[in-house]
The first five atom37 places (N, CA, C, CB, O) and aatype in JSON, in Angstrom:
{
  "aatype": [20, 20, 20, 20, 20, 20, 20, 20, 20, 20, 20, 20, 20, 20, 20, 20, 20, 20, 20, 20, 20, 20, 20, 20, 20, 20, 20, 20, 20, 20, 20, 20, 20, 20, 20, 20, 20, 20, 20, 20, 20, 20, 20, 20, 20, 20, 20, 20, 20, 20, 20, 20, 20, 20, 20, 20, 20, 20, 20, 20, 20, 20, 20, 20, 20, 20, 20, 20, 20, 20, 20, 20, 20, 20, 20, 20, 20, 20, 20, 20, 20, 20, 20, 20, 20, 20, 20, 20, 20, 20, 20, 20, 20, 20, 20, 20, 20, 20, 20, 20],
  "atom_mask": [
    [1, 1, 1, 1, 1],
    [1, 1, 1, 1, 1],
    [1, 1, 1, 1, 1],
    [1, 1, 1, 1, 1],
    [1, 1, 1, 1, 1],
    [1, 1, 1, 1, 1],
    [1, 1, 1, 1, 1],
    [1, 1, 1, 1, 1],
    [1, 1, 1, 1, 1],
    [1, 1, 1, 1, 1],
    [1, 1, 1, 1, 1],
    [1, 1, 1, 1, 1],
    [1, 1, 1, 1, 1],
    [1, 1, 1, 1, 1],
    [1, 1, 1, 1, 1],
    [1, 1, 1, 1, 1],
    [1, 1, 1, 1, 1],
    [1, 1, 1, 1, 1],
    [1, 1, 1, 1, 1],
    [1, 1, 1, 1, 1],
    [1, 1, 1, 1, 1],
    [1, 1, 1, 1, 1],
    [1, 1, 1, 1, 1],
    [1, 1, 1, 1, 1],
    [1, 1, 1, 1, 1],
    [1, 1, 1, 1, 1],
    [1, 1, 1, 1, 1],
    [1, 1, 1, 1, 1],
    [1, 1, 1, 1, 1],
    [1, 1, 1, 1, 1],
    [1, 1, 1, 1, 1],
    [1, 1, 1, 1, 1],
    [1, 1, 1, 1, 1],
    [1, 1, 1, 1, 1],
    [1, 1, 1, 1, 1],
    [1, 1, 1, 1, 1],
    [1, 1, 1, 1, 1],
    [1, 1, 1, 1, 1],
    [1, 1, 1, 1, 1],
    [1, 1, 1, 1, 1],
    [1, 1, 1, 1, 1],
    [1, 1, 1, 1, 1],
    [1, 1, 1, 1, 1],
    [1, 1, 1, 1, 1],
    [1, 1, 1, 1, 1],
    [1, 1, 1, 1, 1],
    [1, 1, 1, 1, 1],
    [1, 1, 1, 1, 1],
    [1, 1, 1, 1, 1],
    [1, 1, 1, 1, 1],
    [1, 1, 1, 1, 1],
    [1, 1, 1, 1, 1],
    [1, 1, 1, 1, 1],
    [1, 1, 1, 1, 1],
    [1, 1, 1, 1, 1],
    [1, 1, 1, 1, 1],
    [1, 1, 1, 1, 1],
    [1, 1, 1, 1, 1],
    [1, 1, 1, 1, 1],
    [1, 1, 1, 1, 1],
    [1, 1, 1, 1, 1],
    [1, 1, 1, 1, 1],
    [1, 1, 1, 1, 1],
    [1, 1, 1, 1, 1],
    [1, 1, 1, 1, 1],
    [1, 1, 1, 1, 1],
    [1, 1, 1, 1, 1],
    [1, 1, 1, 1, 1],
    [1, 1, 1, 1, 1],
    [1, 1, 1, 1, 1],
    [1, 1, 1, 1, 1],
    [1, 1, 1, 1, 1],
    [1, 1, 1, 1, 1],
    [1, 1, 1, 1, 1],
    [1, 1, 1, 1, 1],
    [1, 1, 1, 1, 1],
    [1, 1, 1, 1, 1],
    [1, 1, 1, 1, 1],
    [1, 1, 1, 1, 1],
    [1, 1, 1, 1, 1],
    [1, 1, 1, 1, 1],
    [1, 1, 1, 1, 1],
    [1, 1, 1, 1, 1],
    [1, 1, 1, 1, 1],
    [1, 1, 1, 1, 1],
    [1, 1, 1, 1, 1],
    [1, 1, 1, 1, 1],
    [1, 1, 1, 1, 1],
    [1, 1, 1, 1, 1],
    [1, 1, 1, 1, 1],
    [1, 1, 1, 1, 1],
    [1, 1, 1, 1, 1],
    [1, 1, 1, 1, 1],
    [1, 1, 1, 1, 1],
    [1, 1, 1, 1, 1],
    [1, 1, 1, 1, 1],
    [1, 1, 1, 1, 1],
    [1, 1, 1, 1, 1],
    [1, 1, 1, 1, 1],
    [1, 1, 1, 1, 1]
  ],
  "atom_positions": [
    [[-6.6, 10.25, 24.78], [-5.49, 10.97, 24.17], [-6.0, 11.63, 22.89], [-4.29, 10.02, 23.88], [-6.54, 10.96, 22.01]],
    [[-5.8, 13.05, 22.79], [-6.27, 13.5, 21.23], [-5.34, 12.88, 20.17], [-6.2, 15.24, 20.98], [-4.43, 12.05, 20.15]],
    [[-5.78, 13.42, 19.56], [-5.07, 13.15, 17.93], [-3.73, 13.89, 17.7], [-6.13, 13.77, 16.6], [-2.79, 13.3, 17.16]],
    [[-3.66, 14.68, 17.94], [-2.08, 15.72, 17.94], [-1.04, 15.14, 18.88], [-2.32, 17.48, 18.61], [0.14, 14.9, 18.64]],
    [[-1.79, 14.97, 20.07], [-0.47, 13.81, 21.1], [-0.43, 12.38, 21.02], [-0.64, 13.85, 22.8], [0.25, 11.61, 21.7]],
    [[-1.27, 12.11, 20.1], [-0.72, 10.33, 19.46], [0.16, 10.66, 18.49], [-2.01, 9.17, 18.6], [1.19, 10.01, 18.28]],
    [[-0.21, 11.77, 17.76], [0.91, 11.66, 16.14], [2.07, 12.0, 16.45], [0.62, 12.71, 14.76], [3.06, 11.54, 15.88]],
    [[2.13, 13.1, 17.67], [3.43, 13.5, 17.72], [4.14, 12.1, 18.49], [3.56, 15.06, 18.56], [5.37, 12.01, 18.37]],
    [[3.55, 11.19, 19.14], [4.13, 10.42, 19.69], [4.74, 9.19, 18.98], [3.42, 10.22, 20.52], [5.57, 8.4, 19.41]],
    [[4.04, 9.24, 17.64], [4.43, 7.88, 16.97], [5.35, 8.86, 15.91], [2.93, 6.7, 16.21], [6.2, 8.16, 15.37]],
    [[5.41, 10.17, 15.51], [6.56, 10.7, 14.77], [7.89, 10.62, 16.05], [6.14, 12.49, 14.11], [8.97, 10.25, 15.59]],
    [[7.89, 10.85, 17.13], [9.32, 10.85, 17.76], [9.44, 9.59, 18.31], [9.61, 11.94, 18.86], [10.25, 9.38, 19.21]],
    [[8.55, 8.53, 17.78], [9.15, 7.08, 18.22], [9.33, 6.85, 16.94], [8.27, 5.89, 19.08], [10.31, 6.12, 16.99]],
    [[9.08, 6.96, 15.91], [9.47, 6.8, 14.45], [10.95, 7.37, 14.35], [8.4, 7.63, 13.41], [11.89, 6.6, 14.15]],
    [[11.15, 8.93, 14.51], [12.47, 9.52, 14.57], [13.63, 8.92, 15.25], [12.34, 10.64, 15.1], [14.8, 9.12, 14.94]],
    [[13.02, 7.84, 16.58], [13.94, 7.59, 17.4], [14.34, 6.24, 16.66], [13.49, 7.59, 18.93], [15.54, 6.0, 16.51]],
    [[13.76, 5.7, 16.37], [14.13, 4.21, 15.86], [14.94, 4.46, 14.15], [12.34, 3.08, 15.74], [15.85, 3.71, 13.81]],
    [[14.47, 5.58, 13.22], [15.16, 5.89, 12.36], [16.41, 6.39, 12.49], [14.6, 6.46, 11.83], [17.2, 6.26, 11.55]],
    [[16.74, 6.99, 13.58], [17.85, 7.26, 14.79], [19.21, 6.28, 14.38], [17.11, 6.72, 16.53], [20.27, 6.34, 13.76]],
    [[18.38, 5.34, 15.2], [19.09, 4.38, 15.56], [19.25, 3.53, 15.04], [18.94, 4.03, 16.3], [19.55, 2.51, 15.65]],
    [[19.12, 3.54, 13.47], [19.81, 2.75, 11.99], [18.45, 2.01, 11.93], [21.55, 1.51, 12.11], [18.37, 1.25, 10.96]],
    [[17.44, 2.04, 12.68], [16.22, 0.8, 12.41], [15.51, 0.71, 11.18], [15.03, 0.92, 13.38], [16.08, 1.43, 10.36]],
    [[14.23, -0.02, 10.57], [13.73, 0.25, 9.37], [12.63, 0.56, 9.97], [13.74, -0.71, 8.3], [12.49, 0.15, 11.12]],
    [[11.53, 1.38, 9.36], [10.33, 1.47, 9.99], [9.27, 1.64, 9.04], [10.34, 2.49, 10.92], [9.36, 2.41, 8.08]],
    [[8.5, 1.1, 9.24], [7.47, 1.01, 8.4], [5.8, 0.84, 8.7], [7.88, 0.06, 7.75], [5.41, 0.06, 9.57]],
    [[5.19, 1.38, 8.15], [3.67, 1.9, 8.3], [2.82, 0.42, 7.93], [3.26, 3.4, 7.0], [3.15, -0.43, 7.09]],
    [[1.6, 0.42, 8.86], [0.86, -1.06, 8.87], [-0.39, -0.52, 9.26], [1.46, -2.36, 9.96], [-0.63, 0.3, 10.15]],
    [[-1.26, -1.17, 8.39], [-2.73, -0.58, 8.05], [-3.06, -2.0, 9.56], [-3.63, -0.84, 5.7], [-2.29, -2.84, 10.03]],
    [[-4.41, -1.69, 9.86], [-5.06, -2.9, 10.94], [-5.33, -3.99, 9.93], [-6.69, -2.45, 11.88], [-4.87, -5.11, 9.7]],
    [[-6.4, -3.08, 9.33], [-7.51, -3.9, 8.39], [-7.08, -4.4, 6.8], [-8.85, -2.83, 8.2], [-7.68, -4.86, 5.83]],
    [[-5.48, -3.96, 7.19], [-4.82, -4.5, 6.06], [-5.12, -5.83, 5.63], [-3.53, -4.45, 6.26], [-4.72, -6.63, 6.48]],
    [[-5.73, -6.46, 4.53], [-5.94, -7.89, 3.7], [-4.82, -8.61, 3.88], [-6.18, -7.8, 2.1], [-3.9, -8.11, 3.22]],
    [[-4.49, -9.57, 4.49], [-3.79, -10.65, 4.18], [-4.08, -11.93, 3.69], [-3.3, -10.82, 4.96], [-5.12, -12.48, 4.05]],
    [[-3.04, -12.67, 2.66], [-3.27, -13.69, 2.72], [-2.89, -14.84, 3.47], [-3.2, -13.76, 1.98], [-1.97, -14.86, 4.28]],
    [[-3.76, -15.99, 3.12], [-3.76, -17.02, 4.46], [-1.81, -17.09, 4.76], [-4.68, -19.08, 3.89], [-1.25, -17.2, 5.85]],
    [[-1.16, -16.99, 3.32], [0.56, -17.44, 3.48], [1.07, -16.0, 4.34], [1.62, -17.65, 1.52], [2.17, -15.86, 4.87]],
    [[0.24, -15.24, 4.33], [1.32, -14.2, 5.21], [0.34, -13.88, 6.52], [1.83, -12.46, 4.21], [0.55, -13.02, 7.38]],
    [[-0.71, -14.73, 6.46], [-1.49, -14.17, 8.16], [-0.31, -15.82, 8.76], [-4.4, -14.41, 8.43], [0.26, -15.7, 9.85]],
    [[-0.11, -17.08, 7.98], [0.75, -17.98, 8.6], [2.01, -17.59, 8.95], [0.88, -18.99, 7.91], [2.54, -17.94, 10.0]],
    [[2.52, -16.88, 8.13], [3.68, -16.51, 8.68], [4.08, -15.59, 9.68], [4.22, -16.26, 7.92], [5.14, -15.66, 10.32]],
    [[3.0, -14.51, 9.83], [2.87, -13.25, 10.62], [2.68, -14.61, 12.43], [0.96, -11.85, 9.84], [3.28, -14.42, 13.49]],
    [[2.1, -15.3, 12.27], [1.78, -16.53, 13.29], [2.64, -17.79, 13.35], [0.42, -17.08, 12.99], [2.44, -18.84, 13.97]],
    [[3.5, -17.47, 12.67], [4.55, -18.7, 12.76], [4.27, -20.14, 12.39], [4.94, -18.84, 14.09], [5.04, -21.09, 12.47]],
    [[2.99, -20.1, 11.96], [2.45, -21.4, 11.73], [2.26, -21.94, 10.57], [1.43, -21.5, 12.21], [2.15, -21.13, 9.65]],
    [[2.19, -23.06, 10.3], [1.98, -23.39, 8.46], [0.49, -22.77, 7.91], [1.89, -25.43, 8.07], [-0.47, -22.27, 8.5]],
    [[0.72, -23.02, 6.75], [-0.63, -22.19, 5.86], [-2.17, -23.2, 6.25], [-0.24, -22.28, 3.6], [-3.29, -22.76, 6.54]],
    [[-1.73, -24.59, 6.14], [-2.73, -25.36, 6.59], [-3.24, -25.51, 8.18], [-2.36, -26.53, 6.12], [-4.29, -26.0, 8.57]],
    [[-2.02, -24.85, 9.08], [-2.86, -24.65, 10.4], [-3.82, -23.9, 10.82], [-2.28, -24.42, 11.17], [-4.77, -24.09, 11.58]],
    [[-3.08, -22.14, 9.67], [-4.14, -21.08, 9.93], [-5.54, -21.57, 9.39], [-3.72, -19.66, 9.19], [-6.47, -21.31, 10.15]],
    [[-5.89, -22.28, 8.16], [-6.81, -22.63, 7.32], [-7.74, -23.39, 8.16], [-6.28, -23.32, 6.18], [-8.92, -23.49, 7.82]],
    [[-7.24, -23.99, 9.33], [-7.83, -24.6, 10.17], [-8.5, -23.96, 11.31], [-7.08, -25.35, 10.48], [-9.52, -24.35, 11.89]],
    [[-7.79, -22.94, 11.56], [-7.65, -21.75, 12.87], [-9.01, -21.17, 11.97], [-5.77, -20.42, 13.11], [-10.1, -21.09, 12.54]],
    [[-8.86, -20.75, 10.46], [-10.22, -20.44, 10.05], [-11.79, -21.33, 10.0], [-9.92, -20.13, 8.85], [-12.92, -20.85, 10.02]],
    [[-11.43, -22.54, 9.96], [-12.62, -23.08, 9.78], [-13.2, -23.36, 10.77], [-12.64, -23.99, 9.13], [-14.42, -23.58, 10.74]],
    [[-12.49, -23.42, 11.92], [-12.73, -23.42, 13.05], [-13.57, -22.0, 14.12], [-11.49, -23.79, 13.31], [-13.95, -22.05, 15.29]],
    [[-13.61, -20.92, 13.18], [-13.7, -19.79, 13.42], [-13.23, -18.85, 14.35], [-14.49, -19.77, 13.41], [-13.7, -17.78, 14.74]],
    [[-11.9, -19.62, 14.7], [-10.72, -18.95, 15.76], [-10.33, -17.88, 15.37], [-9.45, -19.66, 15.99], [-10.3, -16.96, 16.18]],
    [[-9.94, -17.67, 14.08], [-9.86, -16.0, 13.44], [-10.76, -15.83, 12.12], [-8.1, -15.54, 12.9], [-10.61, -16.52, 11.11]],
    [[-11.86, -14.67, 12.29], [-12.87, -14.06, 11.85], [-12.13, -13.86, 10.06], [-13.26, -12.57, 12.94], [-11.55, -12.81, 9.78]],
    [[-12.29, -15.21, 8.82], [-11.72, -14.69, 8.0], [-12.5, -13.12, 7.19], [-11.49, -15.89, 7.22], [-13.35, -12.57, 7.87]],
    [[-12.27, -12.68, 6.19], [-12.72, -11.45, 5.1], [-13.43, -12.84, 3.93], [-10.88, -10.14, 4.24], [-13.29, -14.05, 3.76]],
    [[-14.48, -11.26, 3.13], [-14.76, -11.95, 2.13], [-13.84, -12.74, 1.42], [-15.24, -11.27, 1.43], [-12.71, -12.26, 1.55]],
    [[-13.87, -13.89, 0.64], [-12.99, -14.28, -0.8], [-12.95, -13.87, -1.28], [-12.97, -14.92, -1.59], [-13.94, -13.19, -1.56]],
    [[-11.6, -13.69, -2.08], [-11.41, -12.66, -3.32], [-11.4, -14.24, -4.76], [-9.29, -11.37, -3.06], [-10.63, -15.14, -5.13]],
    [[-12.31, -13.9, -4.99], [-12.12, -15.18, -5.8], [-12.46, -16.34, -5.02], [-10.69, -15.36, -6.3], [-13.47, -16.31, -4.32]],
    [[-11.79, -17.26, -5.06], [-11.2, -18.68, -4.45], [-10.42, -18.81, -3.56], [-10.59, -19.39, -5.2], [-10.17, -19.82, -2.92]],
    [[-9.83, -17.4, -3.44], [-8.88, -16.83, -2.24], [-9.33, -16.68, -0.94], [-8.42, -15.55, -2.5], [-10.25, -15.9, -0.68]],
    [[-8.88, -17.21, -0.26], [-9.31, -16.58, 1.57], [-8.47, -15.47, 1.85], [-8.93, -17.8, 3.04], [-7.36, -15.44, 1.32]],
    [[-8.83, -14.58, 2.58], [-8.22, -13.35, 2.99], [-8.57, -13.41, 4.7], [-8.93, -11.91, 2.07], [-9.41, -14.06, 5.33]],
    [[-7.58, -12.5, 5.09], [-7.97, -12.49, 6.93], [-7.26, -11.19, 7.46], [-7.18, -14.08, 7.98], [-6.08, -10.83, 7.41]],
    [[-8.34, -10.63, 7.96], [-7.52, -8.79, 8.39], [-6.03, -9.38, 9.21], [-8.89, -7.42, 10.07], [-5.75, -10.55, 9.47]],
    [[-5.49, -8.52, 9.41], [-4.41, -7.91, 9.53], [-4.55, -8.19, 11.42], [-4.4, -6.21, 8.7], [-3.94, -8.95, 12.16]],
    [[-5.69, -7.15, 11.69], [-5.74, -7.07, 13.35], [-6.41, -8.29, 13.19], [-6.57, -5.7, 14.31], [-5.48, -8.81, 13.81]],
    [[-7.09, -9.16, 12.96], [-7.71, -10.14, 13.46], [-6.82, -11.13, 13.81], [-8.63, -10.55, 12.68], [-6.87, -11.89, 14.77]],
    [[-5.98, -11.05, 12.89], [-4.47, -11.92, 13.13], [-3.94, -11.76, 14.45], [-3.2, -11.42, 12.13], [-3.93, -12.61, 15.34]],
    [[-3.44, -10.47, 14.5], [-2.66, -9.94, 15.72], [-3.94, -10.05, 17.03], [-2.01, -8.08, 15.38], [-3.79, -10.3, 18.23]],
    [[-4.66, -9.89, 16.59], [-6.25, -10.05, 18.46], [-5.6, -11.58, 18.44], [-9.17, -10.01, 18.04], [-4.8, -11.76, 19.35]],
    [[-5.83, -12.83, 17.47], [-5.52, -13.62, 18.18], [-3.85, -14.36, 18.63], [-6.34, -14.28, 17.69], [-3.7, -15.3, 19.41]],
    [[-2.87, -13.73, 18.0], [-1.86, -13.93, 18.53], [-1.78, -13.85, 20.05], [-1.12, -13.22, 17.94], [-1.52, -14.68, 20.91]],
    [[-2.2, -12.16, 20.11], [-2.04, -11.58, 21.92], [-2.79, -12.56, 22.47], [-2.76, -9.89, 22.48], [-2.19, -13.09, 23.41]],
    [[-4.15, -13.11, 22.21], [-4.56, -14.5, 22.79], [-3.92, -15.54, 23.52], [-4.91, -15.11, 21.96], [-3.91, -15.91, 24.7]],
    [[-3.11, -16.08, 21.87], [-2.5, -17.26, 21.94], [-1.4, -16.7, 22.93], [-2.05, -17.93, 20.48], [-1.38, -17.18, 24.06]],
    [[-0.45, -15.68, 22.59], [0.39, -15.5, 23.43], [0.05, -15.53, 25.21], [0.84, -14.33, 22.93], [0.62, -15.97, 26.21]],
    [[-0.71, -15.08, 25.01], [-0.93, -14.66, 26.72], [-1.46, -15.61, 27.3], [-1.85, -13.46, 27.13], [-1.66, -15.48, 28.51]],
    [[-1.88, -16.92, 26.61], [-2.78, -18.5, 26.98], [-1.55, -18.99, 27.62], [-3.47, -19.75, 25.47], [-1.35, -19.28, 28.8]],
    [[-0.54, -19.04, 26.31], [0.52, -19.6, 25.82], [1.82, -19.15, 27.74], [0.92, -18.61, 23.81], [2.59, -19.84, 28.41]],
    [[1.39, -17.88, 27.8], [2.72, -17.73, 29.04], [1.58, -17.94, 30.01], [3.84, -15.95, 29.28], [1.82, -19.13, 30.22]],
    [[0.93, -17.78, 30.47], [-0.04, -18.44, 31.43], [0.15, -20.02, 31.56], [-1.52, -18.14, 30.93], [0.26, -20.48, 32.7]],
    [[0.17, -20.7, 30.69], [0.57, -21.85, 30.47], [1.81, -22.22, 31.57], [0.91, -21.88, 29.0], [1.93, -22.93, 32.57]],
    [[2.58, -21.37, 30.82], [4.05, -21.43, 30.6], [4.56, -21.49, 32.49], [4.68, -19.75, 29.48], [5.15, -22.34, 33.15]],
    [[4.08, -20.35, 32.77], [3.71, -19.93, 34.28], [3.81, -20.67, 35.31], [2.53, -19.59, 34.46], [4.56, -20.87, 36.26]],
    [[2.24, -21.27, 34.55], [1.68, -22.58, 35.65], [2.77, -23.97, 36.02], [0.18, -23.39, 34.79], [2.79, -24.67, 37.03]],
    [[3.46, -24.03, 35.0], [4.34, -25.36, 35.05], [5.5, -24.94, 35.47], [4.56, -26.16, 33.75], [6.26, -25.8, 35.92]],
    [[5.97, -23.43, 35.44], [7.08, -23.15, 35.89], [6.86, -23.18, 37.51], [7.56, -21.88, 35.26], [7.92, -23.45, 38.08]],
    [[5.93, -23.0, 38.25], [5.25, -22.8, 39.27], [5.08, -24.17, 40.23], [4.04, -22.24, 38.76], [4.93, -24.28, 41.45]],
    [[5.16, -24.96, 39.36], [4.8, -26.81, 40.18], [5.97, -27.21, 40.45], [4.08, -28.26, 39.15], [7.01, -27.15, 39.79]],
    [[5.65, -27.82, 42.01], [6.76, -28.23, 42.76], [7.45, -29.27, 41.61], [6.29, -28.95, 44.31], [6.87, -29.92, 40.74]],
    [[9.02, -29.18, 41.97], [9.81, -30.35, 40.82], [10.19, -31.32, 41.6], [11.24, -29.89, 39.93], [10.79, -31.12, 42.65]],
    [[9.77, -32.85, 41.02], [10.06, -33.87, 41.95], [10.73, -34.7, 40.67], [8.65, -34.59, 42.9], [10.42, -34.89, 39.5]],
    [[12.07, -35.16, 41.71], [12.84, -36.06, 41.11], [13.24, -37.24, 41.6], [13.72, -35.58, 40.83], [13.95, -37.97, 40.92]]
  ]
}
């Protein structure tokens, strides 16, 4: 897809959702987060992601300081992960005979 028919496509899905009373708002990939908002963006506590990092499940960024930081998409690559483990999962058990 060029560049002129992606933009126009994300301005009239932008228009359409501004439309329709929505809020919309612009999100970098490689946007810096911190560990409290890559946890929350993941639903998970701050000490799980911290774990998810040491573990090297998501690729953290340099420290800023003493600070851990973790991109933005690295977050979201492993959500779609977890998610898609997660209904595969989900699937399989919905799938097994039920004995009562």
């Amino acid at each position: 897809m060029d560049f002129a028919a992606s933009l126009s496509g994300v301005i009239e899905r932008t228009a359409a959702l501004l439309l329709a009373g929505k809020q919309v708002r612009v999100i970098e990939d490689d946007e810096a987060l911190t560990t409290q908002e890559a946890a929350d963006l993941l639903s998970v506590s701050r000490p799980h992601l911290v774990k998810l990092l040491d573990r090297g499940e998501i690729p953290p960024l340099p420290k800023v300081g003493s600070h851990r930081r973790v991109a933005r998409a690295s977050v979201l690559k492993y959500k779609r992960i977890r998610d898609t483990q997660r209904d595969a999962a989900l699937r399989e058990l919905a799938e097994r005979p039920q004995h009562h």
